[in-house]
Amino acid sequence: MEPFNVKRYVKLIEENRRRIVVARRFEEPDRVPIVISLGGSYYAKIFGYTLADYYNDLSVMLDVQIKGIKWRLKWLKDDLTHIGVGLDVGSIAEGIVFNCKIEMPNERKPWQSPWIVPCIKTLEDIDNLEIPDPYTHKGIKAYYEKLEKFRKLAKENYGNIPVGGRLQIHPPMSAAGSLLGPQRLYSWLYKYPKEMHKLFRKLEKTFTILQEFYYEITGAESNSLGLCDDHAGYLSRRLYEQFVVPYNLSLYERFGKRYRSLHMDTHMDHIADILRDIYKLNFADVGVENDIRIISKFFKGSVVFKGNANWRVLLSGSYERIELEIEKCIFYAAPGGGYIFDNGGETYVGVPPEMLKYEVEYAKKVGKYPIKKENFKHLDKLLKLYPPLEERTLHI
């Protein structure tokens, strides 16, 4: 593996961090911060590996992540603020914790992402679902043994580079989506509400046990909590209040006394006031399906947020569509600070790197503070397609 001198990038990292700190105070730095959400799967393809290589070989996983960091700092040049690596098993925590069958990429399916085969198919399966004991559970122990191997490998090759990793399920709604599958999840909310609450209580308890286990074995502080809850965004406001708020709020109040964040690739604009006023979020990661005008209205000055740019335009081959998407986000979200530019959700495998680089460069150009209308090349088209919303249309 190539040597990696962290000290070389300290000055750049500190400059990036200062820019984001200012924006997080709802003030305007020199320009809008840009932090593109990129995962190891994206880097793997760039550097000639398949997902089977990446997920099944720890040395490949480490090599890919290190190369990805250098690629961002030297070529992409977004505002990366942290140099570190982490054990990446994909989104399969529920499968590990509840002993579901897990399909991993292999030689036959080298580009298949790891996924869980739903294991709750009857109401009896909810009754039989066991809340794990992390001290004796084979899958949980195996995960942390693998994390230790990854940590040792990183230390041997790159010294004291930070290594992250923890095994944690999603909050109850999204965890249930993995265990039941989406179709069964949403239909059962209507058919069997009592049984679904029974399941959610088990999932909340499991989340709590895993979180406390992590704090115990690491000594980390239990005052900051981030949740990833994509499945919840497809619920109506009424169902969200019924099936999501009681559990997520309980987790935030228990583990997020100082800091609370939420990632949702799906809709959050119809519940923006709940996220702001009930959860009292500090930070939100906003998916492409949201109206940035509504999100900006509710979050401005209260919740720092990032994202919403539609990564699909990067596949279009049209520079104008890319520019218009960037201008839409910056025009509505950037004034006054509190916004970090990014694509909504993760930037997926297959997005051309050169288009991603163009996106970063154009966002830097348009996002210079103070935000001025003359910076927007497509202002007339922007206002025609996305006119400012009237106050009456913002009522939730």
mmCIF file of C-alpha atoms in Angstrom:
data_model
loop_
_atom_site.group_PDB
_atom_site.id
_atom_site.type_symbol
_atom_site.label_atom_id
_atom_site.label_comp_id
_atom_site.label_asym_id
_atom_site.label_seq_id
_atom_site.Cartn_x
_atom_site.Cartn_y
_atom_site.Cartn_z
ATOM 1 C CA MET A 1 0.000 0.000 0.000
ATOM 2 C CA GLU A 2 1.193 3.519 -0.796
ATOM 3 C CA PRO A 3 2.367 5.707 2.112
ATOM 4 C CA PHE A 4 -0.108 8.331 3.247
ATOM 5 C CA ASN A 5 1.247 11.445 4.946
ATOM 6 C CA VAL A 6 -1.641 12.980 6.896
ATOM 7 C CA LYS A 7 0.420 16.022 7.909
ATOM 8 C CA ARG A 8 0.579 17.090 4.271
ATOM 9 C CA TYR A 9 -3.125 17.898 4.297
ATOM 10 C CA VAL A 10 -3.531 19.400 7.772
ATOM 11 C CA LYS A 11 -3.624 23.009 6.576
ATOM 12 C CA LEU A 12 -6.222 22.252 3.890
ATOM 13 C CA ILE A 13 -8.380 20.249 6.309
ATOM 14 C CA GLU A 14 -8.284 23.091 8.858
ATOM 15 C CA GLU A 15 -9.310 25.610 6.198
ATOM 16 C CA ASN A 16 -12.230 23.399 5.150
ATOM 17 C CA ARG A 17 -13.257 22.932 8.775
ATOM 18 C CA ARG A 18 -13.234 26.684 9.481
ATOM 19 C CA ARG A 19 -15.529 27.283 6.509
ATOM 20 C CA ILE A 20 -18.032 24.751 7.791
ATOM 21 C CA VAL A 21 -17.855 25.990 11.390
ATOM 22 C CA VAL A 22 -18.830 29.478 10.208
ATOM 23 C CA ALA A 23 -21.744 28.124 8.141
ATOM 24 C CA ARG A 24 -22.925 26.038 11.113
ATOM 25 C CA ARG A 25 -23.205 29.262 13.132
ATOM 26 C CA PHE A 26 -25.677 30.524 10.497
ATOM 27 C CA GLU A 27 -23.111 32.985 9.242
ATOM 28 C CA GLU A 28 -21.571 33.405 5.802
ATOM 29 C CA PRO A 29 -17.991 32.196 5.187
ATOM 30 C CA ASP A 30 -16.097 33.015 1.974
ATOM 31 C CA ARG A 31 -18.302 30.612 0.014
ATOM 32 C CA VAL A 32 -20.854 27.860 0.496
ATOM 33 C CA PRO A 33 -19.164 24.766 1.957
ATOM 34 C CA ILE A 34 -19.243 21.701 -0.297
ATOM 35 C CA VAL A 35 -19.068 18.200 1.173
ATOM 36 C CA ILE A 36 -19.983 15.460 -1.297
ATOM 37 C CA SER A 37 -21.316 12.244 0.269
ATOM 38 C CA LEU A 38 -19.182 9.505 -1.230
ATOM 39 C CA GLY A 39 -18.805 5.941 -0.005
ATOM 40 C CA GLY A 40 -16.298 3.194 -0.501
ATOM 41 C CA SER A 41 -18.431 1.600 -3.203
ATOM 42 C CA TYR A 42 -18.041 4.724 -5.358
ATOM 43 C CA TYR A 43 -14.278 4.827 -4.824
ATOM 44 C CA ALA A 44 -13.975 1.094 -5.537
ATOM 45 C CA LYS A 45 -15.125 1.436 -9.125
ATOM 46 C CA ILE A 46 -12.857 4.434 -9.741
ATOM 47 C CA PHE A 47 -9.816 2.457 -8.628
ATOM 48 C CA GLY A 48 -10.612 -0.720 -10.527
ATOM 49 C CA TYR A 49 -12.233 -2.892 -7.876
ATOM 50 C CA THR A 50 -15.658 -4.530 -7.801
ATOM 51 C CA LEU A 51 -17.999 -4.492 -4.801
ATOM 52 C CA ALA A 52 -17.101 -8.148 -4.269
ATOM 53 C CA ASP A 53 -13.453 -7.143 -3.942
ATOM 54 C CA TYR A 54 -14.290 -4.251 -1.655
ATOM 55 C CA TYR A 55 -16.633 -5.957 0.806
ATOM 56 C CA ASN A 56 -14.848 -9.316 1.007
ATOM 57 C CA ASP A 57 -11.224 -8.235 1.444
ATOM 58 C CA LEU A 58 -10.211 -5.903 4.287
ATOM 59 C CA SER A 59 -6.948 -4.920 2.597
ATOM 60 C CA VAL A 60 -8.874 -3.850 -0.520
ATOM 61 C CA MET A 61 -11.380 -1.938 1.625
ATOM 62 C CA LEU A 62 -8.551 -0.065 3.332
ATOM 63 C CA ASP A 63 -6.722 0.645 0.052
ATOM 64 C CA VAL A 64 -9.907 1.961 -1.568
ATOM 65 C CA GLN A 65 -10.741 4.298 1.320
ATOM 66 C CA ILE A 66 -7.196 5.701 1.544
ATOM 67 C CA LYS A 67 -7.085 6.306 -2.204
ATOM 68 C CA GLY A 68 -10.537 7.899 -1.960
ATOM 69 C CA ILE A 69 -9.348 10.401 0.639
ATOM 70 C CA LYS A 70 -6.359 11.410 -1.481
ATOM 71 C CA TRP A 71 -8.548 11.604 -4.611
ATOM 72 C CA ARG A 72 -10.903 14.028 -2.890
ATOM 73 C CA LEU A 73 -8.155 16.209 -1.447
ATOM 74 C CA LYS A 74 -6.009 16.388 -4.574
ATOM 75 C CA TRP A 75 -8.516 16.081 -7.457
ATOM 76 C CA LEU A 76 -12.157 16.572 -6.461
ATOM 77 C CA LYS A 77 -11.314 19.336 -3.957
ATOM 78 C CA ASP A 78 -14.543 19.492 -1.994
ATOM 79 C CA ASP A 79 -14.406 20.607 1.650
ATOM 80 C CA LEU A 80 -13.454 17.315 3.281
ATOM 81 C CA THR A 81 -12.949 17.923 7.013
ATOM 82 C CA HIS A 82 -11.933 14.522 8.331
ATOM 83 C CA ILE A 83 -9.242 12.041 7.394
ATOM 84 C CA GLY A 84 -10.097 8.554 8.568
ATOM 85 C CA VAL A 85 -11.232 5.114 7.489
ATOM 86 C CA GLY A 86 -13.937 2.761 8.727
ATOM 87 C CA LEU A 87 -15.114 -0.815 8.598
ATOM 88 C CA ASP A 88 -17.812 -0.879 5.916
ATOM 89 C CA VAL A 89 -20.188 -3.849 5.852
ATOM 90 C CA GLY A 90 -22.935 -2.129 3.884
ATOM 91 C CA SER A 91 -26.450 -1.584 5.168
ATOM 92 C CA ILE A 92 -26.912 -5.022 6.735
ATOM 93 C CA ALA A 93 -26.837 -4.382 10.488
ATOM 94 C CA GLU A 94 -30.383 -5.679 11.023
ATOM 95 C CA GLY A 95 -29.455 -8.898 9.244
ATOM 96 C CA ILE A 96 -26.460 -9.418 11.525
ATOM 97 C CA VAL A 97 -28.313 -8.565 14.726
ATOM 98 C CA PHE A 98 -31.452 -10.611 13.982
ATOM 99 C CA ASN A 99 -29.786 -13.509 12.139
ATOM 100 C CA CYS A 100 -31.426 -12.906 8.757
ATOM 101 C CA LYS A 101 -29.924 -14.338 5.603
ATOM 102 C CA ILE A 102 -27.519 -11.825 4.019
ATOM 103 C CA GLU A 103 -26.603 -11.776 0.335
ATOM 104 C CA MET A 104 -23.085 -10.500 -0.290
ATOM 105 C CA PRO A 105 -21.506 -9.623 -3.653
ATOM 106 C CA ASN A 106 -19.493 -12.489 -5.127
ATOM 107 C CA GLU A 107 -17.818 -13.586 -8.347
ATOM 108 C CA ARG A 108 -21.207 -14.287 -9.917
ATOM 109 C CA LYS A 109 -22.678 -10.963 -8.817
ATOM 110 C CA PRO A 110 -19.658 -8.679 -8.351
ATOM 111 C CA TRP A 111 -21.688 -5.436 -8.346
ATOM 112 C CA GLN A 112 -24.516 -6.510 -6.045
ATOM 113 C CA SER A 113 -24.633 -4.402 -2.888
ATOM 114 C CA PRO A 114 -24.908 -6.349 0.378
ATOM 115 C CA TRP A 115 -28.573 -6.796 1.232
ATOM 116 C CA ILE A 116 -30.788 -8.472 3.799
ATOM 117 C CA VAL A 117 -33.310 -11.152 2.885
ATOM 118 C CA PRO A 118 -36.433 -10.144 4.905
ATOM 119 C CA CYS A 119 -36.955 -12.587 7.753
ATOM 120 C CA ILE A 120 -40.292 -11.448 9.228
ATOM 121 C CA LYS A 121 -43.063 -12.967 7.139
ATOM 122 C CA THR A 122 -45.778 -13.702 9.700
ATOM 123 C CA LEU A 123 -47.092 -12.033 12.851
ATOM 124 C CA GLU A 124 -45.649 -14.943 14.818
ATOM 125 C CA ASP A 125 -42.209 -13.923 13.579
ATOM 126 C CA ILE A 126 -42.640 -10.637 15.464
ATOM 127 C CA ASP A 127 -43.342 -12.553 18.676
ATOM 128 C CA ASN A 128 -40.337 -14.795 18.062
ATOM 129 C CA LEU A 129 -37.917 -11.947 17.285
ATOM 130 C CA GLU A 130 -35.217 -12.021 19.960
ATOM 131 C CA ILE A 131 -33.638 -8.905 21.416
ATOM 132 C CA PRO A 132 -29.916 -9.685 21.336
ATOM 133 C CA ASP A 133 -27.389 -9.806 24.143
ATOM 134 C CA PRO A 134 -24.364 -8.098 22.542
ATOM 135 C CA TYR A 135 -21.959 -9.877 24.895
ATOM 136 C CA THR A 136 -22.943 -13.347 23.674
ATOM 137 C CA HIS A 137 -24.447 -12.783 20.215
ATOM 138 C CA LYS A 138 -22.197 -14.486 17.624
ATOM 139 C CA GLY A 139 -22.875 -11.987 14.826
ATOM 140 C CA ILE A 140 -22.205 -8.943 17.001
ATOM 141 C CA LYS A 141 -19.022 -10.455 18.409
ATOM 142 C CA ALA A 142 -17.882 -11.358 14.879
ATOM 143 C CA TYR A 143 -18.461 -7.786 13.725
ATOM 144 C CA TYR A 144 -16.299 -6.288 16.467
ATOM 145 C CA GLU A 145 -13.594 -8.922 15.901
ATOM 146 C CA LYS A 146 -13.555 -7.900 12.242
ATOM 147 C CA LEU A 147 -13.372 -4.231 13.263
ATOM 148 C CA GLU A 148 -10.335 -5.037 15.406
ATOM 149 C CA LYS A 149 -8.651 -6.749 12.448
ATOM 150 C CA PHE A 150 -9.370 -3.719 10.264
ATOM 151 C CA ARG A 151 -8.022 -1.388 12.940
ATOM 152 C CA LYS A 152 -4.825 -3.449 13.219
ATOM 153 C CA LEU A 153 -4.399 -3.477 9.430
ATOM 154 C CA ALA A 154 -4.810 0.308 9.262
ATOM 155 C CA LYS A 155 -2.293 0.846 12.048
ATOM 156 C CA GLU A 156 0.274 -1.437 10.432
ATOM 157 C CA ASN A 157 0.039 0.419 7.132
ATOM 158 C CA TYR A 158 -0.872 3.994 8.056
ATOM 159 C CA GLY A 159 0.047 4.530 11.690
ATOM 160 C CA ASN A 160 -2.506 6.273 13.872
ATOM 161 C CA ILE A 161 -5.057 7.148 11.203
ATOM 162 C CA PRO A 162 -8.509 7.227 12.862
ATOM 163 C CA VAL A 163 -10.584 4.072 12.339
ATOM 164 C CA GLY A 164 -14.351 4.139 12.771
ATOM 165 C CA GLY A 165 -16.975 1.479 13.042
ATOM 166 C CA ARG A 166 -19.921 0.422 15.137
ATOM 167 C CA LEU A 167 -22.761 -2.011 14.733
ATOM 168 C CA GLN A 168 -26.102 -0.230 15.020
ATOM 169 C CA ILE A 169 -29.474 -0.888 13.445
ATOM 170 C CA HIS A 170 -31.621 1.833 11.896
ATOM 171 C CA PRO A 171 -34.353 3.460 14.007
ATOM 172 C CA PRO A 172 -37.512 1.328 14.274
ATOM 173 C CA MET A 173 -39.344 2.274 11.059
ATOM 174 C CA SER A 174 -36.374 1.726 8.744
ATOM 175 C CA ALA A 175 -35.129 -1.283 10.697
ATOM 176 C CA ALA A 176 -38.580 -2.817 10.230
ATOM 177 C CA GLY A 177 -38.308 -2.100 6.507
ATOM 178 C CA SER A 178 -35.186 -4.256 6.335
ATOM 179 C CA LEU A 179 -36.749 -7.090 8.321
ATOM 180 C CA LEU A 180 -40.135 -7.140 6.560
ATOM 181 C CA GLY A 181 -39.366 -5.678 3.152
ATOM 182 C CA PRO A 182 -40.999 -2.377 2.087
ATOM 183 C CA GLN A 183 -44.254 -3.816 0.710
ATOM 184 C CA ARG A 184 -45.036 -5.775 3.854
ATOM 185 C CA LEU A 185 -43.917 -2.878 6.077
ATOM 186 C CA TYR A 186 -46.349 -0.301 4.683
ATOM 187 C CA SER A 187 -49.318 -2.640 4.307
ATOM 188 C CA TRP A 188 -48.930 -3.999 7.849
ATOM 189 C CA LEU A 189 -49.036 -0.471 9.313
ATOM 190 C CA TYR A 190 -52.678 -0.381 8.199
ATOM 191 C CA LYS A 191 -53.556 -4.036 8.751
ATOM 192 C CA TYR A 192 -51.829 -4.716 12.070
ATOM 193 C CA PRO A 193 -51.017 -1.450 13.891
ATOM 194 C CA LYS A 194 -50.829 -3.040 17.368
ATOM 195 C CA GLU A 195 -48.445 -5.740 16.205
ATOM 196 C CA MET A 196 -46.299 -3.160 14.421
ATOM 197 C CA HIS A 197 -45.989 -1.117 17.608
ATOM 198 C CA LYS A 198 -44.945 -4.313 19.361
ATOM 199 C CA LEU A 199 -42.223 -4.765 16.732
ATOM 200 C CA PHE A 200 -41.125 -1.131 16.984
ATOM 201 C CA ARG A 201 -40.799 -1.392 20.775
ATOM 202 C CA LYS A 202 -38.510 -4.391 20.319
ATOM 203 C CA LEU A 203 -36.467 -2.516 17.735
ATOM 204 C CA GLU A 204 -36.197 0.555 19.960
ATOM 205 C CA LYS A 205 -34.960 -1.617 22.828
ATOM 206 C CA THR A 206 -32.443 -3.306 20.521
ATOM 207 C CA PHE A 207 -31.174 0.078 19.310
ATOM 208 C CA THR A 208 -30.769 1.185 22.928
ATOM 209 C CA ILE A 209 -28.898 -1.970 23.947
ATOM 210 C CA LEU A 210 -26.493 -1.702 21.002
ATOM 211 C CA GLN A 211 -25.884 1.983 21.665
ATOM 212 C CA GLU A 212 -25.144 1.431 25.339
ATOM 213 C CA PHE A 213 -22.905 -1.524 24.469
ATOM 214 C CA TYR A 214 -20.891 0.694 22.121
ATOM 215 C CA TYR A 215 -20.472 3.383 24.780
ATOM 216 C CA GLU A 216 -19.391 0.786 27.309
ATOM 217 C CA ILE A 217 -16.707 -0.854 25.167
ATOM 218 C CA THR A 218 -15.333 2.418 23.742
ATOM 219 C CA GLY A 219 -15.833 4.924 26.563
ATOM 220 C CA ALA A 220 -17.435 7.357 24.098
ATOM 221 C CA GLU A 221 -19.824 10.019 25.398
ATOM 222 C CA SER A 222 -23.549 9.366 25.058
ATOM 223 C CA ASN A 223 -24.735 12.868 24.196
ATOM 224 C CA SER A 224 -24.813 12.893 20.392
ATOM 225 C CA LEU A 225 -27.092 10.881 18.102
ATOM 226 C CA GLY A 226 -27.551 10.643 14.353
ATOM 227 C CA LEU A 227 -30.386 8.617 12.833
ATOM 228 C CA CYS A 228 -30.810 7.341 9.261
ATOM 229 C CA ASP A 229 -34.493 6.810 8.563
ATOM 230 C CA ASP A 230 -35.244 6.632 4.842
ATOM 231 C CA HIS A 231 -38.327 4.375 5.073
ATOM 232 C CA ALA A 232 -40.109 6.885 7.330
ATOM 233 C CA GLY A 233 -40.197 9.567 4.643
ATOM 234 C CA TYR A 234 -42.848 7.728 2.632
ATOM 235 C CA LEU A 235 -45.417 7.949 5.423
ATOM 236 C CA SER A 236 -48.132 10.565 5.555
ATOM 237 C CA ARG A 237 -47.798 13.149 8.296
ATOM 238 C CA ARG A 238 -50.451 11.376 10.383
ATOM 239 C CA LEU A 239 -48.756 7.988 10.136
ATOM 240 C CA TYR A 240 -45.369 9.550 10.787
ATOM 241 C CA GLU A 241 -46.650 11.058 14.030
ATOM 242 C CA GLN A 242 -48.186 7.722 15.004
ATOM 243 C CA PHE A 243 -45.447 5.251 14.102
ATOM 244 C CA VAL A 244 -42.184 7.210 14.023
ATOM 245 C CA VAL A 245 -42.161 10.217 16.335
ATOM 246 C CA PRO A 246 -42.611 8.344 19.658
ATOM 247 C CA TYR A 247 -39.639 6.058 18.999
ATOM 248 C CA ASN A 248 -37.231 8.494 17.335
ATOM 249 C CA LEU A 249 -37.943 11.171 19.913
ATOM 250 C CA SER A 250 -37.305 8.711 22.718
ATOM 251 C CA LEU A 251 -33.919 7.821 21.192
ATOM 252 C CA TYR A 252 -32.978 11.474 20.704
ATOM 253 C CA GLU A 253 -33.895 12.350 24.279
ATOM 254 C CA ARG A 254 -31.911 9.424 25.621
ATOM 255 C CA PHE A 255 -28.768 9.703 23.512
ATOM 256 C CA GLY A 256 -28.842 13.142 21.870
ATOM 257 C CA LYS A 257 -28.854 15.611 24.711
ATOM 258 C CA ARG A 258 -26.155 17.752 23.062
ATOM 259 C CA TYR A 259 -26.458 17.093 19.322
ATOM 260 C CA ARG A 260 -29.083 15.526 17.022
ATOM 261 C CA SER A 261 -28.913 14.780 13.308
ATOM 262 C CA LEU A 262 -31.134 13.004 10.796
ATOM 263 C CA HIS A 263 -30.465 11.548 7.358
ATOM 264 C CA MET A 264 -33.472 10.891 5.091
ATOM 265 C CA ASP A 265 -33.080 10.209 1.384
ATOM 266 C CA THR A 266 -36.863 10.406 1.141
ATOM 267 C CA HIS A 267 -39.408 13.149 1.924
ATOM 268 C CA MET A 268 -38.999 15.357 4.961
ATOM 269 C CA ASP A 269 -40.527 18.599 3.648
ATOM 270 C CA HIS A 270 -44.028 17.587 4.832
ATOM 271 C CA ILE A 271 -42.729 17.065 8.395
ATOM 272 C CA ALA A 272 -40.089 19.812 8.493
ATOM 273 C CA ASP A 273 -41.687 21.526 11.485
ATOM 274 C CA ILE A 274 -41.695 18.249 13.444
ATOM 275 C CA LEU A 275 -37.999 17.790 12.775
ATOM 276 C CA ARG A 276 -37.279 21.347 13.857
ATOM 277 C CA ASP A 277 -39.670 21.800 16.787
ATOM 278 C CA ILE A 278 -40.237 18.298 18.196
ATOM 279 C CA TYR A 279 -36.932 16.556 17.518
ATOM 280 C CA LYS A 280 -35.053 19.862 17.809
ATOM 281 C CA LEU A 281 -32.531 18.744 15.208
ATOM 282 C CA ASN A 282 -29.162 20.420 14.903
ATOM 283 C CA PHE A 283 -28.458 18.972 11.469
ATOM 284 C CA ALA A 284 -30.379 17.354 8.604
ATOM 285 C CA ASP A 285 -29.180 15.532 5.487
ATOM 286 C CA VAL A 286 -31.795 16.271 2.815
ATOM 287 C CA GLY A 287 -32.625 13.892 -0.041
ATOM 288 C CA VAL A 288 -33.456 14.759 -3.637
ATOM 289 C CA GLU A 289 -37.217 14.258 -3.240
ATOM 290 C CA ASN A 290 -37.645 17.374 -1.099
ATOM 291 C CA ASP A 291 -38.587 20.899 -2.157
ATOM 292 C CA ILE A 292 -35.561 22.987 -1.179
ATOM 293 C CA ARG A 293 -37.788 26.065 -0.925
ATOM 294 C CA ILE A 294 -39.885 24.488 1.843
ATOM 295 C CA ILE A 295 -36.890 23.011 3.629
ATOM 296 C CA SER A 296 -35.111 26.372 3.580
ATOM 297 C CA LYS A 297 -38.172 28.156 4.951
ATOM 298 C CA PHE A 298 -38.482 25.836 7.961
ATOM 299 C CA PHE A 299 -34.802 25.172 8.699
ATOM 300 C CA LYS A 300 -33.270 28.598 8.084
ATOM 301 C CA GLY A 301 -31.553 29.832 11.239
ATOM 302 C CA SER A 302 -32.551 26.738 13.239
ATOM 303 C CA VAL A 303 -31.324 23.559 11.555
ATOM 304 C CA VAL A 304 -28.099 23.298 9.565
ATOM 305 C CA PHE A 305 -28.744 21.190 6.488
ATOM 306 C CA LYS A 306 -26.922 19.749 3.501
ATOM 307 C CA GLY A 307 -27.834 18.042 0.265
ATOM 308 C CA ASN A 308 -30.886 18.028 -2.036
ATOM 309 C CA ALA A 309 -28.995 18.457 -5.329
ATOM 310 C CA ASN A 310 -30.285 15.736 -7.664
ATOM 311 C CA TRP A 311 -27.350 13.448 -8.515
ATOM 312 C CA ARG A 312 -29.274 12.154 -11.540
ATOM 313 C CA VAL A 313 -28.421 15.312 -13.501
ATOM 314 C CA LEU A 314 -24.790 14.186 -13.335
ATOM 315 C CA LEU A 315 -25.784 11.252 -15.545
ATOM 316 C CA SER A 316 -27.537 13.448 -18.108
ATOM 317 C CA GLY A 317 -24.444 14.692 -19.913
ATOM 318 C CA SER A 318 -25.953 18.198 -19.800
ATOM 319 C CA TYR A 319 -23.844 20.904 -18.167
ATOM 320 C CA GLU A 320 -26.833 23.238 -18.197
ATOM 321 C CA ARG A 321 -28.937 20.812 -16.144
ATOM 322 C CA ILE A 322 -26.091 20.420 -13.662
ATOM 323 C CA GLU A 323 -25.669 24.191 -13.385
ATOM 324 C CA LEU A 324 -29.403 24.765 -12.920
ATOM 325 C CA GLU A 325 -29.598 22.151 -10.138
ATOM 326 C CA ILE A 326 -26.671 23.767 -8.322
ATOM 327 C CA GLU A 327 -28.137 27.246 -8.726
ATOM 328 C CA LYS A 328 -31.521 26.114 -7.371
ATOM 329 C CA CYS A 329 -29.961 24.785 -4.149
ATOM 330 C CA ILE A 330 -27.644 27.718 -3.571
ATOM 331 C CA PHE A 331 -30.218 30.393 -4.478
ATOM 332 C CA TYR A 332 -32.747 29.172 -1.916
ATOM 333 C CA ALA A 333 -30.605 27.531 0.765
ATOM 334 C CA ALA A 334 -27.291 29.388 0.966
ATOM 335 C CA PRO A 335 -28.118 33.011 1.960
ATOM 336 C CA GLY A 336 -27.380 33.591 5.640
ATOM 337 C CA GLY A 337 -25.311 30.410 6.062
ATOM 338 C CA GLY A 338 -26.487 27.155 7.584
ATOM 339 C CA TYR A 339 -26.308 25.227 4.305
ATOM 340 C CA ILE A 340 -23.686 22.783 3.002
ATOM 341 C CA PHE A 341 -23.896 21.881 -0.687
ATOM 342 C CA ASP A 342 -24.142 18.187 -1.535
ATOM 343 C CA ASN A 343 -26.073 15.763 -3.665
ATOM 344 C CA GLY A 344 -29.167 14.385 -1.979
ATOM 345 C CA GLY A 345 -28.394 11.011 -0.406
ATOM 346 C CA GLU A 346 -25.203 9.282 -1.442
ATOM 347 C CA THR A 347 -23.539 9.902 -4.795
ATOM 348 C CA TYR A 348 -23.945 6.457 -6.320
ATOM 349 C CA VAL A 349 -21.622 4.214 -8.298
ATOM 350 C CA GLY A 350 -21.708 5.136 -11.963
ATOM 351 C CA VAL A 351 -21.778 8.915 -11.588
ATOM 352 C CA PRO A 352 -18.960 10.120 -13.901
ATOM 353 C CA PRO A 353 -16.114 11.584 -11.803
ATOM 354 C CA GLU A 354 -15.535 14.390 -14.299
ATOM 355 C CA MET A 355 -19.168 15.509 -13.921
ATOM 356 C CA LEU A 356 -18.821 15.380 -10.150
ATOM 357 C CA LYS A 357 -15.713 17.561 -10.383
ATOM 358 C CA TYR A 358 -17.579 20.032 -12.589
ATOM 359 C CA GLU A 359 -20.377 20.153 -10.019
ATOM 360 C CA VAL A 360 -17.922 21.031 -7.241
ATOM 361 C CA GLU A 361 -16.209 23.696 -9.333
ATOM 362 C CA TYR A 362 -19.472 25.326 -10.391
ATOM 363 C CA ALA A 363 -20.846 25.289 -6.837
ATOM 364 C CA LYS A 364 -17.706 27.101 -5.677
ATOM 365 C CA LYS A 365 -18.179 29.710 -8.388
ATOM 366 C CA VAL A 366 -21.893 30.373 -7.789
ATOM 367 C CA GLY A 367 -21.697 29.988 -4.022
ATOM 368 C CA LYS A 368 -19.377 32.879 -3.247
ATOM 369 C CA TYR A 369 -20.646 35.058 -0.419
ATOM 370 C CA PRO A 370 -22.398 37.393 -0.441
ATOM 371 C CA ILE A 371 -24.796 35.540 -2.754
ATOM 372 C CA LYS A 372 -25.528 37.805 -5.725
ATOM 373 C CA LYS A 373 -28.125 37.375 -8.455
ATOM 374 C CA GLU A 374 -25.560 38.190 -11.123
ATOM 375 C CA ASN A 375 -23.687 35.002 -10.151
ATOM 376 C CA PHE A 376 -26.591 32.907 -11.461
ATOM 377 C CA LYS A 377 -26.248 32.151 -15.145
ATOM 378 C CA HIS A 378 -29.736 30.648 -15.394
ATOM 379 C CA LEU A 379 -31.640 32.949 -13.042
ATOM 380 C CA ASP A 380 -34.614 33.562 -15.371
ATOM 381 C CA LYS A 381 -35.090 29.850 -15.998
ATOM 382 C CA LEU A 382 -34.533 29.093 -12.322
ATOM 383 C CA LEU A 383 -37.272 31.474 -11.193
ATOM 384 C CA LYS A 384 -39.627 30.194 -13.857
ATOM 385 C CA LEU A 385 -39.146 26.547 -12.870
ATOM 386 C CA TYR A 386 -38.834 27.158 -9.115
ATOM 387 C CA PRO A 387 -40.566 30.443 -8.252
ATOM 388 C CA PRO A 388 -40.522 31.608 -4.611
ATOM 389 C CA LEU A 389 -43.374 29.944 -2.756
ATOM 390 C CA GLU A 390 -46.220 32.024 -1.417
ATOM 391 C CA GLU A 391 -46.636 31.938 2.353
ATOM 392 C CA ARG A 392 -49.973 30.119 2.144
ATOM 393 C CA THR A 393 -48.371 27.209 0.260
ATOM 394 C CA LEU A 394 -45.931 26.645 3.113
ATOM 395 C CA HIS A 395 -48.580 25.655 5.623
ATOM 396 C CA ILE A 396 -48.078 22.047 6.732
#
